Coordinates of C-alpha atoms and ligand atoms in Angstrom, one line a residue:
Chain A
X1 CA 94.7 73.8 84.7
X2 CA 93.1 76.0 82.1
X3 CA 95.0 77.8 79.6
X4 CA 95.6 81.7 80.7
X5 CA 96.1 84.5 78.4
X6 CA 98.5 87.2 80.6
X7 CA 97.2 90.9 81.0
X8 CA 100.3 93.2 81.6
X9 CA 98.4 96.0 81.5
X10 CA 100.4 99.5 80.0
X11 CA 102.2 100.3 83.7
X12 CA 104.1 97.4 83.9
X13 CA 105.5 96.6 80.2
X14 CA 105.9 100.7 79.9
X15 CA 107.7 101.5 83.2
X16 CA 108.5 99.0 84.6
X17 CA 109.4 95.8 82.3
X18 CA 111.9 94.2 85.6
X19 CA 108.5 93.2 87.0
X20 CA 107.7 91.3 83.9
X21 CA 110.7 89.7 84.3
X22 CA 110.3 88.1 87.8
X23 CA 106.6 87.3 86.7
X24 CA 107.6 85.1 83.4
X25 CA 110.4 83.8 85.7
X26 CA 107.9 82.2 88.4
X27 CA 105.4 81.3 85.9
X28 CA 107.5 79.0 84.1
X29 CA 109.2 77.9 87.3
X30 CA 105.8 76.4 88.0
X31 CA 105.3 75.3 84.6
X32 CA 102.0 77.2 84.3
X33 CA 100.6 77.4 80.6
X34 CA 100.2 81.2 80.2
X35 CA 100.7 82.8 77.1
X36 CA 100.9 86.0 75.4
X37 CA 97.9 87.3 73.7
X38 CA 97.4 90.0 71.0
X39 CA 95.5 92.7 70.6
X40 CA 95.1 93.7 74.3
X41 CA 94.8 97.4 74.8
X42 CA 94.7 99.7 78.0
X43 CA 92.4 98.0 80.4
X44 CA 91.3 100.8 80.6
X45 CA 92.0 102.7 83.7
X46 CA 88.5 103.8 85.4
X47 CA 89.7 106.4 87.6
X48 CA 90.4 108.1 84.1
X49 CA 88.1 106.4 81.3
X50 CA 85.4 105.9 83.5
X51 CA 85.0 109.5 85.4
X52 CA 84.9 110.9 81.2
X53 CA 82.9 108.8 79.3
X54 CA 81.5 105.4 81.2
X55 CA 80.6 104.2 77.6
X56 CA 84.0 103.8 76.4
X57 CA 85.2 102.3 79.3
X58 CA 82.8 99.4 79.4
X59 CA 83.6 99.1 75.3
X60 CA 87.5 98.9 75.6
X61 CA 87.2 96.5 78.6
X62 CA 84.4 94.6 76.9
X63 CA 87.2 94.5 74.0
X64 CA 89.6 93.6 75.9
X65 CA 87.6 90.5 77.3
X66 CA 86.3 89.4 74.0
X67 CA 90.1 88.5 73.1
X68 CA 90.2 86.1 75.9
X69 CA 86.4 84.7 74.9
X70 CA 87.6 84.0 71.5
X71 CA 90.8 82.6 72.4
X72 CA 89.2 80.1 74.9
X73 CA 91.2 81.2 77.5
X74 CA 91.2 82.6 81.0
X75 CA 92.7 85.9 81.9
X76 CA 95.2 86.5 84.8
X77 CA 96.9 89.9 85.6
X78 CA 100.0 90.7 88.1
X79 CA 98.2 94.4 87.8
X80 CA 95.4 94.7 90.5
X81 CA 93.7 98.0 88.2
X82 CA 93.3 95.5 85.3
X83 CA 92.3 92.7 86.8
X84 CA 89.6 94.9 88.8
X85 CA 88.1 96.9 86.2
X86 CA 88.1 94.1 83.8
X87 CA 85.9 92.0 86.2
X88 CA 84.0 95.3 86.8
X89 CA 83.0 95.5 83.3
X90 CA 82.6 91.9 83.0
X91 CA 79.9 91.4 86.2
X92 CA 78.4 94.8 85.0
X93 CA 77.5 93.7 81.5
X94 CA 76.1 90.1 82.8
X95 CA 74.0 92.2 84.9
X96 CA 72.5 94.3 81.7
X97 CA 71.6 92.4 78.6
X98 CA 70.8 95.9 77.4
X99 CA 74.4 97.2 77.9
X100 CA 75.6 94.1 76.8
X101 CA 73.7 93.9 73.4
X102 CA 74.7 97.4 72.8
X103 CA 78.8 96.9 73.0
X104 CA 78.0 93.8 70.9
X105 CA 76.7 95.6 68.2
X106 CA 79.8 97.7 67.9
X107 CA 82.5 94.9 68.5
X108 CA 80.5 93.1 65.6
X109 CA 81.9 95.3 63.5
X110 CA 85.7 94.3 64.6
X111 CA 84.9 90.7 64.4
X112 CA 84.8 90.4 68.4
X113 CA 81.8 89.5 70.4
X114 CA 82.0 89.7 74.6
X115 CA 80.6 86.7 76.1
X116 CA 82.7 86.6 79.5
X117 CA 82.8 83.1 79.9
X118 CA 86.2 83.1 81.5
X119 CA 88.0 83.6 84.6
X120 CA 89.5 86.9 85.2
X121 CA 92.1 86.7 88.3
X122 CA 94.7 88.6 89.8
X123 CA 97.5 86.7 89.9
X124 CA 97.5 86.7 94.0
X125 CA 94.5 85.1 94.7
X126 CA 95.0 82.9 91.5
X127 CA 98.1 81.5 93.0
X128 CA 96.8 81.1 96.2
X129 CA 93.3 78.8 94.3
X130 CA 94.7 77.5 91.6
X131 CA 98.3 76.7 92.0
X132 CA 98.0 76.8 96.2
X133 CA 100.2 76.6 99.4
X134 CA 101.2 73.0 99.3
X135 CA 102.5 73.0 95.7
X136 CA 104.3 76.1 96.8
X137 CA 105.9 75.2 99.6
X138 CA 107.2 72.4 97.4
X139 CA 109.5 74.6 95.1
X140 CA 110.6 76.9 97.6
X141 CA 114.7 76.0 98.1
X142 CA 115.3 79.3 100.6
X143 CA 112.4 80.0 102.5
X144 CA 112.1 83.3 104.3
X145 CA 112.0 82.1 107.5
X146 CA 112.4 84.3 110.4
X147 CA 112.1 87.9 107.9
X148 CA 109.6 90.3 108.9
X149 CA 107.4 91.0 106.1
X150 CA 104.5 93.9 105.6
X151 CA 102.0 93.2 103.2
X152 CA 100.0 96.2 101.0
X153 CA 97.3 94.4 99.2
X154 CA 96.2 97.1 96.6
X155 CA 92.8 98.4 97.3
X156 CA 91.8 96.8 93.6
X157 CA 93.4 93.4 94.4
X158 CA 90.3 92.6 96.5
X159 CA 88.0 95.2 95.6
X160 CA 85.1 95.9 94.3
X161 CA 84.6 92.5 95.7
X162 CA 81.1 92.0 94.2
X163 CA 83.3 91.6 90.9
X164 CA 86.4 90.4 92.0
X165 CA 84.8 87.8 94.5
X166 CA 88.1 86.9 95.7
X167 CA 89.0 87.5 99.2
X168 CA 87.3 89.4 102.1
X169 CA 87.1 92.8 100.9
X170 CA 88.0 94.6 104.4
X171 CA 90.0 91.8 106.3
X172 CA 91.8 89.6 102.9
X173 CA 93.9 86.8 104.1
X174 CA 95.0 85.0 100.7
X175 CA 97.8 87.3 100.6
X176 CA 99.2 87.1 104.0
X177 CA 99.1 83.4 103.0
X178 CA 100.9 82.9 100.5
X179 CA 103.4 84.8 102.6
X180 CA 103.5 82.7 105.3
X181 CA 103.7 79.9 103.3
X182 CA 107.0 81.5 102.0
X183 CA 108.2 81.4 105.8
X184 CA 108.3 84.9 106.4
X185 CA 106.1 86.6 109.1
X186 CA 103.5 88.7 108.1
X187 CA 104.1 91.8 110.0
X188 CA 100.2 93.3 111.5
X189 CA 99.8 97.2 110.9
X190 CA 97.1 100.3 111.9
X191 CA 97.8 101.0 107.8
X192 CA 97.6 97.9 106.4
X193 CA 94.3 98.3 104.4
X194 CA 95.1 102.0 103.4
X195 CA 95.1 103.0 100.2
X196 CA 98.0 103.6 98.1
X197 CA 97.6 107.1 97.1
X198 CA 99.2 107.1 94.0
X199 CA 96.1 108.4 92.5
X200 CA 96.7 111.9 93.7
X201 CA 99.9 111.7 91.4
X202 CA 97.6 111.5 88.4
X203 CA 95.8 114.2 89.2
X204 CA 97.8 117.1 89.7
X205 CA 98.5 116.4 93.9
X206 CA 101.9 115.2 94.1
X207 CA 102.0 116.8 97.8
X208 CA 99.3 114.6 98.6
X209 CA 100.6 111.7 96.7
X210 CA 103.5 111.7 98.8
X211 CA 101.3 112.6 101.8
X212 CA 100.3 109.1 101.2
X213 CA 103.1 107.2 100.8
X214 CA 104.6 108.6 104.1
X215 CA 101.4 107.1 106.5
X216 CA 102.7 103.8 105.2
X217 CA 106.2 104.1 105.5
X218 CA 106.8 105.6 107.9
X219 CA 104.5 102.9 110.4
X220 CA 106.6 100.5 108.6
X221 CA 110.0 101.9 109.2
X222 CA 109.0 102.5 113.4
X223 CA 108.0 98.8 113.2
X224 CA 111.6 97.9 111.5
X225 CA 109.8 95.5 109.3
X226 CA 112.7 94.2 106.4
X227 CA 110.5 95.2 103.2
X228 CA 106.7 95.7 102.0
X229 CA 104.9 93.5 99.5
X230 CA 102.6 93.8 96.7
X231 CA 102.0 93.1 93.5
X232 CA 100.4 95.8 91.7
X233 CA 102.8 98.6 89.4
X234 CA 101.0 101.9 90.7
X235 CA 101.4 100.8 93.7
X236 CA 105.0 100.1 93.1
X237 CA 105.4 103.0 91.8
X238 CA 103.7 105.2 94.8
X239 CA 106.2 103.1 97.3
X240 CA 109.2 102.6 95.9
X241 CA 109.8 105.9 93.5
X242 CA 108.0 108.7 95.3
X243 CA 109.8 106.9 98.4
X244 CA 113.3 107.7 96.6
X245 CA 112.0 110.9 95.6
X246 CA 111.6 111.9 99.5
X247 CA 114.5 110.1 100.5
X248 CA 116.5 112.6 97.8
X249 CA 115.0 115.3 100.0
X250 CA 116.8 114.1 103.3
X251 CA 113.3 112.0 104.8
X252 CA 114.9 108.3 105.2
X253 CA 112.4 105.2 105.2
X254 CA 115.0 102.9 104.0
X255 CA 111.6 100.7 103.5
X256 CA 112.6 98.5 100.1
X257 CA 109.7 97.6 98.0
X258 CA 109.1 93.8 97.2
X259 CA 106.9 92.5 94.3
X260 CA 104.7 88.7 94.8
X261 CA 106.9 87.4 91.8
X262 CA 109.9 88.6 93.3
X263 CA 109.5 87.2 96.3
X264 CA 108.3 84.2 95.3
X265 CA 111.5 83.8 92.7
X266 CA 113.9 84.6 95.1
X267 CA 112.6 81.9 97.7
X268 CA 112.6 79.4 94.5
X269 CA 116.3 80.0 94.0
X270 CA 116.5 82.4 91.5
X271 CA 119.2 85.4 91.8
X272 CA 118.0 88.8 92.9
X273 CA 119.8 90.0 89.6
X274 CA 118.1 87.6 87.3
X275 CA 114.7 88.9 88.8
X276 CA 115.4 92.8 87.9
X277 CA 116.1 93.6 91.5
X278 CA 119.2 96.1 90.8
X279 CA 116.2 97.9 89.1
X280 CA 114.5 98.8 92.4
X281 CA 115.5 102.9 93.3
X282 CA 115.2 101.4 97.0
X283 CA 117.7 98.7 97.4
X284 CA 117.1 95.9 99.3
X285 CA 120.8 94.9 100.3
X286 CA 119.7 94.8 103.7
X287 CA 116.6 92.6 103.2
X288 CA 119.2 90.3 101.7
X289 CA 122.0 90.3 103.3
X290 CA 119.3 89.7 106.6
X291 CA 118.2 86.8 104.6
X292 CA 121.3 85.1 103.8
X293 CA 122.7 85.3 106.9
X294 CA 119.0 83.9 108.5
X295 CA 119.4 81.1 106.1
X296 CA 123.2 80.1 106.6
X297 CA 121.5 79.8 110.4
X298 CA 118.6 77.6 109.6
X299 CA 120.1 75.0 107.1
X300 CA 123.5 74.9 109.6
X301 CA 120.8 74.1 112.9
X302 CA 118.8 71.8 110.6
X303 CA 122.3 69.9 109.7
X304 CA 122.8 70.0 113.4
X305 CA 119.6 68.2 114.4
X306 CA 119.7 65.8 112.0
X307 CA 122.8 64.8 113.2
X308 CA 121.4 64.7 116.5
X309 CA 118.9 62.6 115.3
X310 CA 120.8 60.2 113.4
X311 CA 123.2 59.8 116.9
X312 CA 120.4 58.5 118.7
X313 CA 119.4 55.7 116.1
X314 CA 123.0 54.3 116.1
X315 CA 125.1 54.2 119.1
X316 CA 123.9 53.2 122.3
X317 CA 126.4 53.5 125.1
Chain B
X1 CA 78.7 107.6 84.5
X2 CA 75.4 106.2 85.9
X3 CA 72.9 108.7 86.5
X4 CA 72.8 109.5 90.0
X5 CA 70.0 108.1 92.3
X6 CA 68.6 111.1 94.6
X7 CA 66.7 108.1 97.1
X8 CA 70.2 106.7 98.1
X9 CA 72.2 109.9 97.9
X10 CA 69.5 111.3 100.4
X11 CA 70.2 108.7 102.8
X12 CA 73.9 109.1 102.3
X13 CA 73.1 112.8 103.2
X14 CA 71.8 111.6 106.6
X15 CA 74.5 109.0 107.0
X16 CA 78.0 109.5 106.4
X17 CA 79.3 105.5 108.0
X18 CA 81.3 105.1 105.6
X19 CA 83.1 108.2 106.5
X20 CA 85.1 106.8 109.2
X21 CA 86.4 104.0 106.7
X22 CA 87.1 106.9 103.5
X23 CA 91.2 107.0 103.4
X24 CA 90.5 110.5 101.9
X25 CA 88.0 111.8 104.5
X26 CA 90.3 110.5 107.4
X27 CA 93.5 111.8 105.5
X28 CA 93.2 114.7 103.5
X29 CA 92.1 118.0 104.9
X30 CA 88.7 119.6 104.0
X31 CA 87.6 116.3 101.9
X32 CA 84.3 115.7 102.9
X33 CA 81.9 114.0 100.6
X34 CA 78.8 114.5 102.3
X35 CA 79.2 118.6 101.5
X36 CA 79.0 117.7 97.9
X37 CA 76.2 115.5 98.2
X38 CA 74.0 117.8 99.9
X39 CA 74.5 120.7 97.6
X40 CA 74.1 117.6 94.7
X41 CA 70.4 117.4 96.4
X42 CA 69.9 121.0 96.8
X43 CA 71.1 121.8 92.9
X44 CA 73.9 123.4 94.0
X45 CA 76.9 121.4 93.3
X46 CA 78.5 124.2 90.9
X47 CA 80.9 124.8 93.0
X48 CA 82.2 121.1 92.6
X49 CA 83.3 121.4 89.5
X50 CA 86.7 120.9 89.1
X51 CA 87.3 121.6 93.1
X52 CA 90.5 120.1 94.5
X53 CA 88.0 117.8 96.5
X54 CA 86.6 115.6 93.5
X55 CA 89.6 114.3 92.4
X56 CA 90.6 113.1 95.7
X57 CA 88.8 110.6 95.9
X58 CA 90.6 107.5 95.9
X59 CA 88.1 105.0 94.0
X60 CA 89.5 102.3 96.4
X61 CA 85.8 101.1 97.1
X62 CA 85.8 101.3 101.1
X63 CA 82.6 103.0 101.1
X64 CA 81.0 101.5 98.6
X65 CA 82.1 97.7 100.5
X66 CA 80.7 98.9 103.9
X67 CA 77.5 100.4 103.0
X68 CA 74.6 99.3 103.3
X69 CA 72.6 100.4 100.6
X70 CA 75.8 99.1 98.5
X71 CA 75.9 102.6 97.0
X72 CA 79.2 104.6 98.2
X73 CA 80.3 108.4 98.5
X74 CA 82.3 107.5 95.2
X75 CA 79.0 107.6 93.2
X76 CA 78.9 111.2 93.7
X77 CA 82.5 112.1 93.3
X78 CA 82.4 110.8 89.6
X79 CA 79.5 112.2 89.0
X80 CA 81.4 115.6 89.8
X81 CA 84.1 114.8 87.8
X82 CA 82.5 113.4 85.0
X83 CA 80.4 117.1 84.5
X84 CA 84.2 118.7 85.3
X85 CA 84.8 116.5 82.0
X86 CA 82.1 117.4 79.9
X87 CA 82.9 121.2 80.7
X88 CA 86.4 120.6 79.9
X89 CA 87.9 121.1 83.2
X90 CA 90.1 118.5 84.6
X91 CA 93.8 118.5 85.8
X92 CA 96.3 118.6 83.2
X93 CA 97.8 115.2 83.8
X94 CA 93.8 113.7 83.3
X95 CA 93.8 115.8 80.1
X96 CA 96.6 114.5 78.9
X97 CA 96.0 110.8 80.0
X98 CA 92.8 111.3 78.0
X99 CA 94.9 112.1 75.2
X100 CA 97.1 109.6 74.9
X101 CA 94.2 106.6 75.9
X102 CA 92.4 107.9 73.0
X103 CA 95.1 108.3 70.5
X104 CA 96.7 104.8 70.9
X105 CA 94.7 102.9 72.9
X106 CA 97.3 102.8 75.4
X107 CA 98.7 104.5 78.3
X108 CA 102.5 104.1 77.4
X109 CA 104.3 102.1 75.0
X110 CA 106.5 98.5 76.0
X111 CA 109.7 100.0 76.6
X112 CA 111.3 98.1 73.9
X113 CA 115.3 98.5 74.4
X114 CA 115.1 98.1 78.5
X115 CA 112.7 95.0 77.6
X116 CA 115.3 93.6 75.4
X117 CA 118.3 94.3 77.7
X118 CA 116.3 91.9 80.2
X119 CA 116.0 89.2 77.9
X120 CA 112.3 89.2 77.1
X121 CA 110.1 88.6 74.1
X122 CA 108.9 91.1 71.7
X123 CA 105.6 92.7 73.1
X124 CA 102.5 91.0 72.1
X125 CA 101.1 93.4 69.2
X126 CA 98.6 96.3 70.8
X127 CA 95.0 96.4 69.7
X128 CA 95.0 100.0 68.9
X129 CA 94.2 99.7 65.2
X130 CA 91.0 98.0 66.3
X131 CA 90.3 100.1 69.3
X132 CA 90.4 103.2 67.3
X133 CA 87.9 101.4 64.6
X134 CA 85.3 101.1 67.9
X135 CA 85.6 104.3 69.2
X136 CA 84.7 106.2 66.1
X137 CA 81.5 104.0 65.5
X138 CA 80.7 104.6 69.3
X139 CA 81.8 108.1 69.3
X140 CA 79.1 108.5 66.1
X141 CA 76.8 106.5 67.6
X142 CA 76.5 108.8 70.5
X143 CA 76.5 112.0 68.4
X144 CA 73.9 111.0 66.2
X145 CA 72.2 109.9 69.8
X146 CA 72.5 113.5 71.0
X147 CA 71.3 115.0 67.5
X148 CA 68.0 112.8 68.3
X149 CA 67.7 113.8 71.7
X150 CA 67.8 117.7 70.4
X151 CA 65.0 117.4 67.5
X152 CA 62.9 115.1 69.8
X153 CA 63.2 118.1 73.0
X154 CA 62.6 121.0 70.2
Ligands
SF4_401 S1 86.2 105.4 97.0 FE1 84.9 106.0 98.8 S2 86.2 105.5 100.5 FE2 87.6 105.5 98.8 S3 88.4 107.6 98.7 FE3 86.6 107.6 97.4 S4 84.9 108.3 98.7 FE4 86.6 107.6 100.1
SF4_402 S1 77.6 105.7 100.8 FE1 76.4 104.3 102.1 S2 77.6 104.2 104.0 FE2 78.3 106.0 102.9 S3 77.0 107.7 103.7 FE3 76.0 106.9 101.9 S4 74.6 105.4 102.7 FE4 76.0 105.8 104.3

């Protein structure tokens, strides 16, 4: 496997570093050679750099990419903003030698020059290719078996999906894979595919913001489903604090929020304390106490049955 | 922002499919897109600026995936927000977003102590030095663009 240079992105290292955490945690659990690269800046955020000045989103993206070019490195991101706009910029400049030849001429003067040569993933999807269901199913020691789980992809996870050309762009499936290979059923929902929301929280709409958030949850907590999924931090942050802030008000979801690398960690053995879980403002006690007592169940039926089967080999009356 | 092309947001003025799909149009009263783009086609489109509307938009790419002409209500909602820009209108929270992007590069700081407290590594060093190095060459760039633009109309 290729060398990867890791894109945190600002939300994630500024708000919420617990999700770092669980991300380093199953990296190094599968032994994968990331590293830390410097100089990476603010991805930067289109729905804000982009709807003011197009130019200087395509430069600091452009930037951005140039790092991983000279490096001699591929990029992967547990942020589904960055990894979209950065492939954004990236298909849109091989598409315009013009564009491309102008953001050159500036990065010149910085030393940098944007060639794109590289992969740029999300790290869903790049787990799912690159490290893939059989090797996972290989480290998992407590599988999710029999929990109900509710995936939110994050519209930029799979989309635009002329630049992220990862999954289907209106029906993905890599995510709902790498779930089921986990053991957990991947609860089926009219809201699946919505959209967060949490952009209305950035632009003075907090009523609508949480107008959002409630579609989700509250198909989620009818369908009694033990947590939701993703892996992207503005997401996270739409679900599991505006969720708190409405459960302060008296609405309960009681809907906690689950990242991939959590997830993932947790089914590979690793504590929920380790993985920055007792930073969640939902908790998921109930998700694990559900879990614990699902597992005692399995591993004391599959002790059972192998007993069973060793009977038959041995004594015949 | 691109500029705008008038032969696809004419169709989109007779086609709306992507409406159906719009998590804002389905979801959030009074948002409409195809208002905004025929008063875009009939010069109109004042009263856009800085209306609740254009900022609602979601960017999440539905329309822009099930269209056919690959082109996407969301064209015309940035285009209505970048003019909102230019005229210095936006929300206070895009403001200061803008703000902070341009200052450091960034839009928040590693939290340092709850990063430590968790047992990680120092924070790979930001870029912002750099990043503020490119933005005044393209930030002159484009003035001295505009300052051609004037003489050569005059
Ligand atoms: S990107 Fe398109 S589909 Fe999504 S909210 Fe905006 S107009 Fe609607
Ligand atoms: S963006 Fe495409 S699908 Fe939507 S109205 Fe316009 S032409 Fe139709």
């Amino acid at each position: 496997m290729k060398d990867f240079a890791i894109f945190w992105g600002c939300t994630i290292q500024a708000r919420f570093p617990f999700l770092e955490k669980s991300t380093r945690m199953v990296l190094e659990g599968f032994n994968l050679p990331y590293r830390d690269l410097d100089g990476f800046t603010c991805c930067p955020e289109k729905s804000l750099v982009n709807n003011i000045d197009r130019g200087l989103w395509v430069l600091t993206a452009a930037r951005n990419i140039s790092l991983i070019d000279k490096a001699g490195v591929d990029l992967v991101s547990p942020c589904t903003g960055c990894a979209s706009n950065l492939a954004t910029v990236n298909s849109e400049l091989h598409l315009s030698n013009k564009e491309k030849d102008k953001v050159n001429s500036i990065l010149k003067e910085v030393g940098l020059e944007f060639k794109g040569k590289n992969k740029l993933r999300h790290l869903v999807p790049f787990f799912h290719d690159e490290v893939g269901i059989p090797a996972i199913k290989n480290k998992l020691l407590k599988p999710f078996n029999g929990m109900r789980i509710a995936i939110h992809y994050g519209c930029h996870m799979i989309r635009p999906s002329h630049a992220l050309k990862n999954d289907d762009p209106l029906d993905p499936q890599k995510f709902d894979n790498l779930i089921r290979a986990m053991g957990a059923e991947s609860v089926q929902y009219m809201t699946k595919l919505l959209c967060c929301g949490q952009g209305l929280d950035r632009v003075d709409q907090h009523e609508n913001a949480l107008h959002f958030a409630r579609l989700k949850l509250k198909e989620l907590k009818a369908l009694k489903v033990d947590a939701m999924a993703l892996c992207c931090p503005s997401c996270y942050l739409q679900f599991d604090n505006n969720q708190n802030l409405m459960e302060k008000e008296g609405e309960k979801f009681g809907v906690p929020i689950l990242y991939f690398t959590e997830l993932l960690g947790l089914a590979m053995g690793y504590k929920p304390e380790d993985l920055g879980l007792d930073s969640h403002r939902i908790e998921a006690t109930e998700f694990l106490a559900k879990w614990e007592r699902l597992h005692g169940e399995l591993s004391r039926t599959t002790d059972l049955n192998r007993q069973l089967e060793e009977g038959f080999g041995i004594a015949q009356p | 922002m691109e500029s705008l092309n008038p032969k696809l947001l004419e169709v989109c003025s007779r086609c709306g499919a992507c409406y159906h799909i719009c998590p804002a149009c389905l979801n959030l009263e009074g948002y409409d897109p195809r208002a905004v783009i025929k008063d875009i086609l009939a010069g109109t489109y004042e009263k856009w600026l800085n209306h609740k509307s254009i900022w609602q938009c979601l960017e999440c790419h539905h329309c822009l995936e099930i269209c056919f002409q690959h082109y996407g209500f969301e064209n015309a909602m940035t285009a209505m927000r970048t003019l909102t820009a230019k005229k210095r209108m936006t929300p206070v929270q895009v403001k200061r977003g803008w703000d902070m992007f341009i200052k450091t590069g960034r839009l928040g700081e590693p939290a340092a102590p709850a990063r430590k407290k968790l047992g990680l590594p120092e924070a790979a060093k930001s870029g912002a030095e750099d990043f503020k190095k490119i933005v005044k060459i393209y930030q002159e760039r484009k003035e001295s663009e505009a300052r051609r633009q004037k003489t050569d109309g005059k």
